[in-house]
Each structure stands twice: as C-alpha cells, then as structure tokens.
Tab-separated table of C-alpha atoms and ligand atoms in Angstrom:
chain	number	residue	atom	x	y	z
I	189	MET	CA	139.711	71.515	89.389
I	190	SER	CA	137.936	72.274	92.683
I	191	SER	CA	134.200	71.720	92.946
I	192	PRO	CA	132.055	74.809	92.424
I	193	ARG	CA	130.920	76.502	95.608
I	194	TYR	CA	127.533	78.032	96.425
I	195	PHE	CA	127.155	81.633	97.584
I	196	ALA	CA	124.026	83.531	98.590
I	197	LEU	CA	123.426	87.121	97.526
I	198	ILE	CA	120.536	88.838	99.314
I	199	PRO	CA	119.271	92.096	97.754
I	200	ALA	CA	118.023	94.084	100.771
I	201	ALA	CA	118.392	97.684	99.637
I	202	GLY	CA	114.752	98.457	98.867
I	203	VAL	CA	112.506	100.891	100.735
I	204	GLY	CA	109.336	98.775	100.812
I	205	ALA	CA	107.119	101.550	99.427
I	206	ARG	CA	104.165	99.213	98.831
I	207	MET	CA	104.333	98.062	102.468
I	208	GLY	CA	103.851	101.611	103.686
I	209	GLU	CA	105.833	101.127	106.884
I	210	LYS	CA	108.035	103.779	108.506
I	211	ILE	CA	111.042	101.475	108.118
I	212	PRO	CA	112.196	99.458	105.087
I	213	LYS	CA	110.108	96.269	105.004
I	214	GLN	CA	113.124	93.941	105.260
I	215	TYR	CA	113.471	95.143	108.875
I	216	VAL	CA	109.794	94.724	109.827
I	217	GLN	CA	109.422	92.310	112.753
I	218	ILE	CA	107.883	88.958	111.756
I	219	ALA	CA	107.603	86.058	114.237
I	220	GLY	CA	109.909	87.836	116.677
I	221	LYS	CA	112.735	89.036	114.412
I	222	PRO	CA	113.329	91.268	111.392
I	223	MET	CA	112.346	89.748	108.053
I	224	LEU	CA	115.965	89.893	106.867
I	225	ARG	CA	117.103	87.877	109.894
I	226	HIS	CA	114.890	84.957	108.870
I	227	VAL	CA	116.642	84.883	105.498
I	228	LEU	CA	120.161	85.248	106.956
I	229	ASP	CA	119.531	82.542	109.559
I	230	THR	CA	118.246	80.119	106.910
I	231	PHE	CA	121.291	80.560	104.686
I	232	CYS	CA	123.615	80.365	107.716
I	233	ARG	CA	122.124	76.992	108.663
I	234	ALA	CA	122.302	75.677	105.079
I	235	ASP	CA	125.410	73.463	104.958
I	236	ALA	CA	125.686	73.827	101.172
I	237	ILE	CA	126.170	77.615	101.336
I	238	THR	CA	129.812	78.715	101.556
I	239	HIS	CA	129.055	82.343	102.419
I	240	THR	CA	126.257	84.889	102.302
I	241	PHE	CA	126.471	88.468	101.045
I	242	VAL	CA	123.717	90.978	101.761
I	243	VAL	CA	123.342	94.181	99.745
I	244	VAL	CA	121.973	97.189	101.617
I	245	SER	CA	121.718	100.854	100.702
I	246	ALA	CA	124.643	103.113	101.474
I	247	GLU	CA	122.491	104.991	103.991
I	248	ASP	CA	120.972	101.903	105.640
I	249	GLY	CA	120.617	102.666	109.371
I	250	TYR	CA	119.290	99.277	110.467
I	251	ILE	CA	121.722	96.612	109.283
I	252	ASP	CA	124.253	97.083	112.090
I	253	ALA	CA	121.688	96.241	114.763
I	254	THR	CA	120.462	93.278	112.690
I	255	MET	CA	123.979	91.892	112.320
I	256	ALA	CA	124.859	92.572	115.974
I	257	ALA	CA	121.932	90.389	117.061
I	258	LEU	CA	123.249	87.413	115.102
I	259	HIS	CA	124.923	84.635	117.039
I	260	ASP	CA	127.728	84.533	114.512
I	261	ASP	CA	128.015	87.406	112.075
I	262	SER	CA	130.984	85.764	110.341
I	263	TYR	CA	128.675	83.970	107.951
I	264	ALA	CA	127.400	87.092	106.257
I	265	THR	CA	129.142	90.040	104.661
I	266	VAL	CA	127.292	93.347	104.373
I	267	LEU	CA	127.794	95.226	101.101
I	268	HIS	CA	126.667	98.874	101.233
I	269	VAL	CA	126.240	99.016	97.451
I	270	GLY	CA	122.485	99.101	96.976
I	271	GLY	CA	121.256	100.697	93.772
I	272	ALA	CA	118.150	102.459	92.502
I	273	THR	CA	116.630	99.158	91.332
I	274	ARG	CA	116.789	95.529	92.429
I	275	HIS	CA	118.662	94.806	89.174
I	276	GLN	CA	121.303	97.434	90.009
I	277	SER	CA	121.596	96.268	93.617
I	278	VAL	CA	122.263	92.693	92.521
I	279	LEU	CA	124.741	93.805	89.850
I	280	ASN	CA	126.566	96.055	92.329
I	281	GLY	CA	126.674	93.159	94.779
I	282	LEU	CA	128.167	90.818	92.174
I	283	HIS	CA	130.911	93.340	91.431
I	284	ALA	CA	131.631	93.702	95.159
I	285	MET	CA	131.938	89.885	95.507
I	286	ARG	CA	134.482	89.591	92.674
I	287	SER	CA	137.532	88.951	94.864
I	288	GLU	CA	135.770	86.188	96.821
I	289	ILE	CA	134.287	84.066	94.035
I	290	ASN	CA	135.200	82.217	90.827
I	291	ASP	CA	133.284	82.424	87.565
I	292	ASP	CA	132.123	78.799	87.886
I	293	ASP	CA	130.886	79.216	91.449
I	294	TRP	CA	127.117	79.384	91.849
I	295	VAL	CA	125.263	82.430	93.160
I	296	LEU	CA	121.803	82.016	94.709
I	297	VAL	CA	120.087	85.414	94.587
I	298	HIS	CA	117.284	85.578	97.147
I	299	ASP	CA	114.950	88.426	98.084
I	300	ALA	CA	115.203	89.607	101.687
I	301	ALA	CA	111.408	89.947	101.314
I	302	ARG	CA	110.921	86.157	101.101
I	303	PRO	CA	111.439	85.067	104.745
I	304	GLY	CA	109.652	81.729	104.287
I	305	LEU	CA	112.499	80.077	102.379
I	306	SER	CA	113.549	76.743	103.891
I	307	ILE	CA	116.854	74.884	103.859
I	308	GLY	CA	114.980	72.090	102.103
I	309	LEU	CA	114.151	74.376	99.181
I	310	ILE	CA	117.773	75.579	98.987
I	311	ASP	CA	119.004	71.979	98.888
I	312	LYS	CA	116.334	71.023	96.322
I	313	LEU	CA	117.378	73.871	94.016
I	314	ILE	CA	121.074	72.978	94.310
I	315	ASN	CA	120.517	69.243	93.832
I	316	ILE	CA	118.491	69.793	90.661
I	317	LEU	CA	120.679	72.524	89.125
I	318	GLN	CA	124.231	71.607	90.202
I	319	ASP	CA	125.050	69.996	86.823
I	320	ASP	CA	122.786	72.203	84.730
I	321	GLU	CA	124.380	74.110	81.875
I	322	VAL	CA	122.325	77.267	82.537
I	323	GLY	CA	120.880	77.356	86.070
I	324	GLY	CA	117.368	78.160	87.143
I	325	LEU	CA	114.937	79.372	89.735
I	326	LEU	CA	112.267	78.413	92.201
I	327	ALA	CA	108.790	79.078	90.871
I	328	VAL	CA	105.217	77.957	91.472
I	329	PRO	CA	102.599	77.050	88.849
I	330	VAL	CA	99.844	79.636	88.489
I	331	VAL	CA	96.564	78.197	89.824
I	332	ASP	CA	94.184	81.165	89.417
I	333	THR	CA	92.471	82.171	86.207
I	334	LEU	CA	94.241	85.330	85.034
I	335	LYS	CA	92.540	88.413	83.634
I	336	ARG	CA	94.179	91.316	81.812
I	337	ALA	CA	92.557	94.585	82.800
I	338	GLY	CA	91.173	96.947	80.191
I	339	ALA	CA	89.737	100.442	80.567
I	340	GLU	CA	87.767	101.359	83.702
I	341	GLY	CA	88.847	98.223	85.531
I	342	ARG	CA	86.932	95.840	83.341
I	343	VAL	CA	88.246	92.620	81.884
I	344	ASP	CA	90.039	93.063	78.602
I	345	GLN	CA	90.884	89.398	78.192
I	346	THR	CA	91.414	86.152	80.046
I	347	VAL	CA	95.033	85.061	79.860
I	348	THR	CA	95.580	81.345	79.562
I	349	ARG	CA	97.422	79.985	82.590
I	350	ASP	CA	98.671	76.995	80.620
I	351	ARG	CA	102.389	76.574	81.421
I	352	LEU	CA	102.438	79.849	83.440
I	353	TRP	CA	104.617	79.872	86.564
I	354	ALA	CA	105.149	82.645	89.118
I	355	ALA	CA	108.872	83.250	89.684
I	356	GLN	CA	110.257	83.092	93.210
I	357	THR	CA	113.809	83.216	94.517
I	358	PRO	CA	116.515	81.955	94.956
I	359	GLN	CA	117.458	82.259	91.331
I	360	MET	CA	120.664	80.298	90.848
I	361	PHE	CA	123.275	80.926	88.162
I	362	ARG	CA	127.031	80.680	87.802
I	363	TYR	CA	128.786	83.904	88.775
I	364	GLY	CA	130.441	84.656	85.409
I	365	LEU	CA	127.289	84.054	83.378
I	366	LEU	CA	125.075	85.994	85.791
I	367	LEU	CA	127.445	88.985	85.877
I	368	ARG	CA	127.583	89.125	82.077
I	369	ALA	CA	123.812	88.773	81.752
I	370	LEU	CA	123.010	91.519	84.258
I	371	GLU	CA	125.590	93.876	82.733
I	372	GLN	CA	123.927	93.477	79.332
I	373	ALA	CA	120.322	93.542	80.560
I	374	THR	CA	118.098	96.603	80.794
I	375	ALA	CA	115.539	96.982	83.607
I	376	VAL	CA	114.905	93.339	84.417
I	377	THR	CA	112.868	92.438	87.508
I	378	ASP	CA	114.612	89.125	88.073
I	379	GLU	CA	117.910	87.413	87.224
I	380	ALA	CA	116.300	84.779	85.008
I	381	SER	CA	115.045	87.488	82.626
I	382	ALA	CA	118.624	88.622	82.051
I	383	ILE	CA	119.726	85.037	81.377
I	384	GLU	CA	116.795	84.563	78.971
I	385	ALA	CA	117.873	87.730	77.131
I	386	LEU	CA	121.085	85.861	76.293
I	387	GLY	CA	118.952	83.242	74.523
I	388	LEU	CA	119.203	80.721	77.363
I	389	GLN	CA	116.364	78.882	79.118
I	390	PRO	CA	116.639	78.665	82.916
I	391	ARG	CA	115.145	75.552	84.540
I	392	LEU	CA	111.999	75.942	86.605
I	393	VAL	CA	112.166	74.211	90.003
I	394	GLU	CA	108.900	74.009	91.941
I	395	GLY	CA	109.020	76.158	95.056
I	396	ASP	CA	106.482	76.610	97.814
I	397	ALA	CA	103.685	79.044	98.676
I	398	ARG	CA	105.432	79.694	102.022
I	399	ASN	CA	108.275	81.275	100.035
I	400	PHE	CA	106.038	84.156	98.910
I	401	LYS	CA	107.262	87.729	98.675
I	402	VAL	CA	106.109	89.990	101.531
I	403	THR	CA	105.030	93.061	99.552
I	404	LEU	CA	101.754	94.533	100.855
I	405	PRO	CA	100.681	95.248	104.463
I	406	HIS	CA	98.418	92.195	104.767
I	407	ASP	CA	101.308	89.920	103.759
I	408	VAL	CA	102.894	90.348	107.203
I	409	ALA	CA	100.099	88.445	108.983
I	410	LEU	CA	100.335	85.551	106.504
I	411	ALA	CA	104.112	85.426	106.874
I	412	GLU	CA	103.643	85.320	110.670
I	413	LEU	CA	101.338	82.291	110.349
I	414	TYR	CA	103.855	80.485	108.136
I	415	LEU	CA	106.915	81.341	110.218
I	416	LYS	CA	105.214	80.454	113.520
I	417	GLY	CA	104.249	77.124	112.028
I	418	PHE	CA	100.497	77.647	112.263
I	419	VAL	CA	100.047	76.684	108.580
O	789	LIG	N1	116.671	99.163	94.725
O	789	LIG	C1	116.338	97.971	95.264
O	789	LIG	C2	114.988	97.521	95.261
O	789	LIG	C3	114.681	96.300	95.840
O	789	LIG	N2	115.692	95.569	96.411
O	789	LIG	C4	115.379	94.311	97.085
O	789	LIG	O1	114.775	93.414	96.182
O	789	LIG	C5	113.867	92.558	96.900
O	789	LIG	C6	112.519	92.458	96.191
O	789	LIG	O2	112.086	93.759	95.886
O	789	LIG	P1	110.669	94.359	96.385
O	789	LIG	O3	109.816	93.305	96.993
O	789	LIG	O4	110.109	95.169	95.274
O	789	LIG	O5	111.147	95.326	97.571
O	789	LIG	P2	111.055	96.908	97.570
O	789	LIG	O6	111.623	97.459	96.301
O	789	LIG	O7	111.661	97.345	98.858
O	789	LIG	O8	109.470	97.131	97.629
O	789	LIG	P3	108.647	98.338	96.895
O	789	LIG	O9	108.717	98.002	95.416
O	789	LIG	O10	107.267	98.169	97.470
O	789	LIG	O11	109.334	99.612	97.259
O	789	LIG	C7	113.725	93.127	98.305
O	789	LIG	O12	114.424	92.282	99.215
O	789	LIG	C8	114.372	94.500	98.203
O	789	LIG	O13	115.005	94.900	99.414
O	789	LIG	C9	117.018	96.009	96.399
O	789	LIG	O14	117.907	95.316	96.927
O	789	LIG	N3	117.321	97.201	95.815
O	790	LIG	C1	112.628	88.536	91.814
O	790	LIG	C2	111.144	88.383	92.046
O	790	LIG	O1	110.900	88.160	93.422
O	790	LIG	C3	110.624	87.208	91.258
O	790	LIG	O2	109.219	87.143	91.347
O	790	LIG	C4	110.364	89.643	91.637
O	790	LIG	O3	110.571	89.907	90.264
O	790	LIG	C5	110.805	90.842	92.437
O	790	LIG	O4	109.998	91.933	92.006
O	790	LIG	P1	110.005	93.275	92.875
O	790	LIG	O5	109.071	94.230	92.209
O	790	LIG	O6	111.437	93.737	92.881
O	790	LIG	O7	109.519	92.863	94.216
C-alpha cells in the first residue's frame, strides 16, 4: 500500500465583488506579483505537495498570463471548471482531479485570496493531520469581543468568544471523504462544514494572522506589508 500523497486545490474562480477592483481580486498585484502567484509559488516550493490544481472560471482571461510568468508551470494544472459558489468550484475541481488522485490521498483546499500562507504552515498542517481519521483546518482563536447586531445597528447581544476560532485555509481532508461530503452538502462556505454535516469533527490547527483572507480594499495594503516582510 503506497503512502498517501498530498495535493493542493486552489479555488480561484471568484470575481472579488467586495474588493471592488476592475479585475478579479486573485489577480490584483501584491508585492510585485498577482495574489494567485504567491499561492502557486508557495505550494510549488512545498516539498510535501505532489501537485497543485487551480480552479478558474471558464471565461477567465487572466490565468494564461499568470501561468506563463511561472518559472515552471508543470507544477500546477489549471481547471476551467469554476462554479457559481466557492463550494461548487471546489466540488467541480475535485471531479476534474478524479483521474489523478486516489481516495486516500489528501487534498489541501486553499483560497487564492490567502497569499500569506507559508510552507511552514503547510508542513505543520500535514504533520499534525497525516494520521488523523478525519482531517482538519488551519484556524485562529478569536481575540476580539464579538457583538451580534440588532435593529438600527445597535448591539443585540455579546457573543461569548470562548472556544471560538476563525477558520482559515488550507482545509485538509482525504479525497474520497471530501468529495462525498461536498456532494451531500448544501451551500457551505468551507470544506470543514461539509465534513461536520457528516457528523465528523475536523481538527483545528492554529494558523497565523498573516494567512488572512484578502477580501476588502484595505486588505491589500496589509497583505503588502506581510508579503514584503515589513511585519
Ligand atoms: N464561485 C466562486 C467564489 C469564490 N471562489 C474562490 O474562493 C476563495 C474565497 O472566496 P472569496 O474571498 O469570497 O472570493 P470572491 O468570491 O471572489 O469574493 P467576493 O465574495 O467579494 O465576490 C477565493 O479564492 C475565490 O476565488 C471560487 O473559486 N469560486
Ligand atoms: C473558506 C474560508 O476562507 C474560511 O474562512 C471562508 O469561508 C471563505 O468565505 P468566502 O465568503 O468564500 O470568502
């Protein structure tokens, strides 16, 4: 029985509406290269990763230039199977990977919008989860006091932050389990939710603030500071 392998699946088929840019946010320049390139370069340099797949929309007009600029585009396969939601894009990507992967191989699903991921975090996630029965995800403990809004923007209630973690990516699960979970799930915003819906409990692995999701316009400047090493 061969050892399980580790594959990366990068959902990059969004439009970045909240960013408000003229181009999809995964192609916005950060620290001298498109956001997606930071993610692809990190996974390419990660020795543990057998191969990387990136899911883009069928009409994506930017990926060819991004891939052409890579030193070695053999380490990533572009799948033009993006869907209407992140859930559908990931599921479509898993189906497209079928011929390349075994059910017991691991898939690390990572947002193209999280350019601050490091090889160290990839290796940490794999080292902690490689013998886990379920799999898990990077996440960070919530440190702010949380308020639930009521009418007219006033506080309805304070939500206890006890044992609350903010999910990041990669989220790492075995291919067969992840495919089944996402096929059965409805409208999940991350892979772990689909696994939880099967009655399983993914392991939380502490991530890093640098691995935050670039979502709103002001996030670009913070990502620049992180990626240029100023913080
Ligand atoms: N239909 C979609 C929607 C999102 N994503 C990807 O999922 C990741 C996280 O999603 P998000 O930050 O919400 O990106 P967008 O959906 O592009 O942003 P917005 O919600 O502001 O439009 C991103 O890498 C995005 O490209 C995807 O592959 N397919
Ligand atoms: C997967 C994720 O990054 C975990 O926090 C998040 O759920 C993605 O949400 P989005 O609305 O698709 O950005």
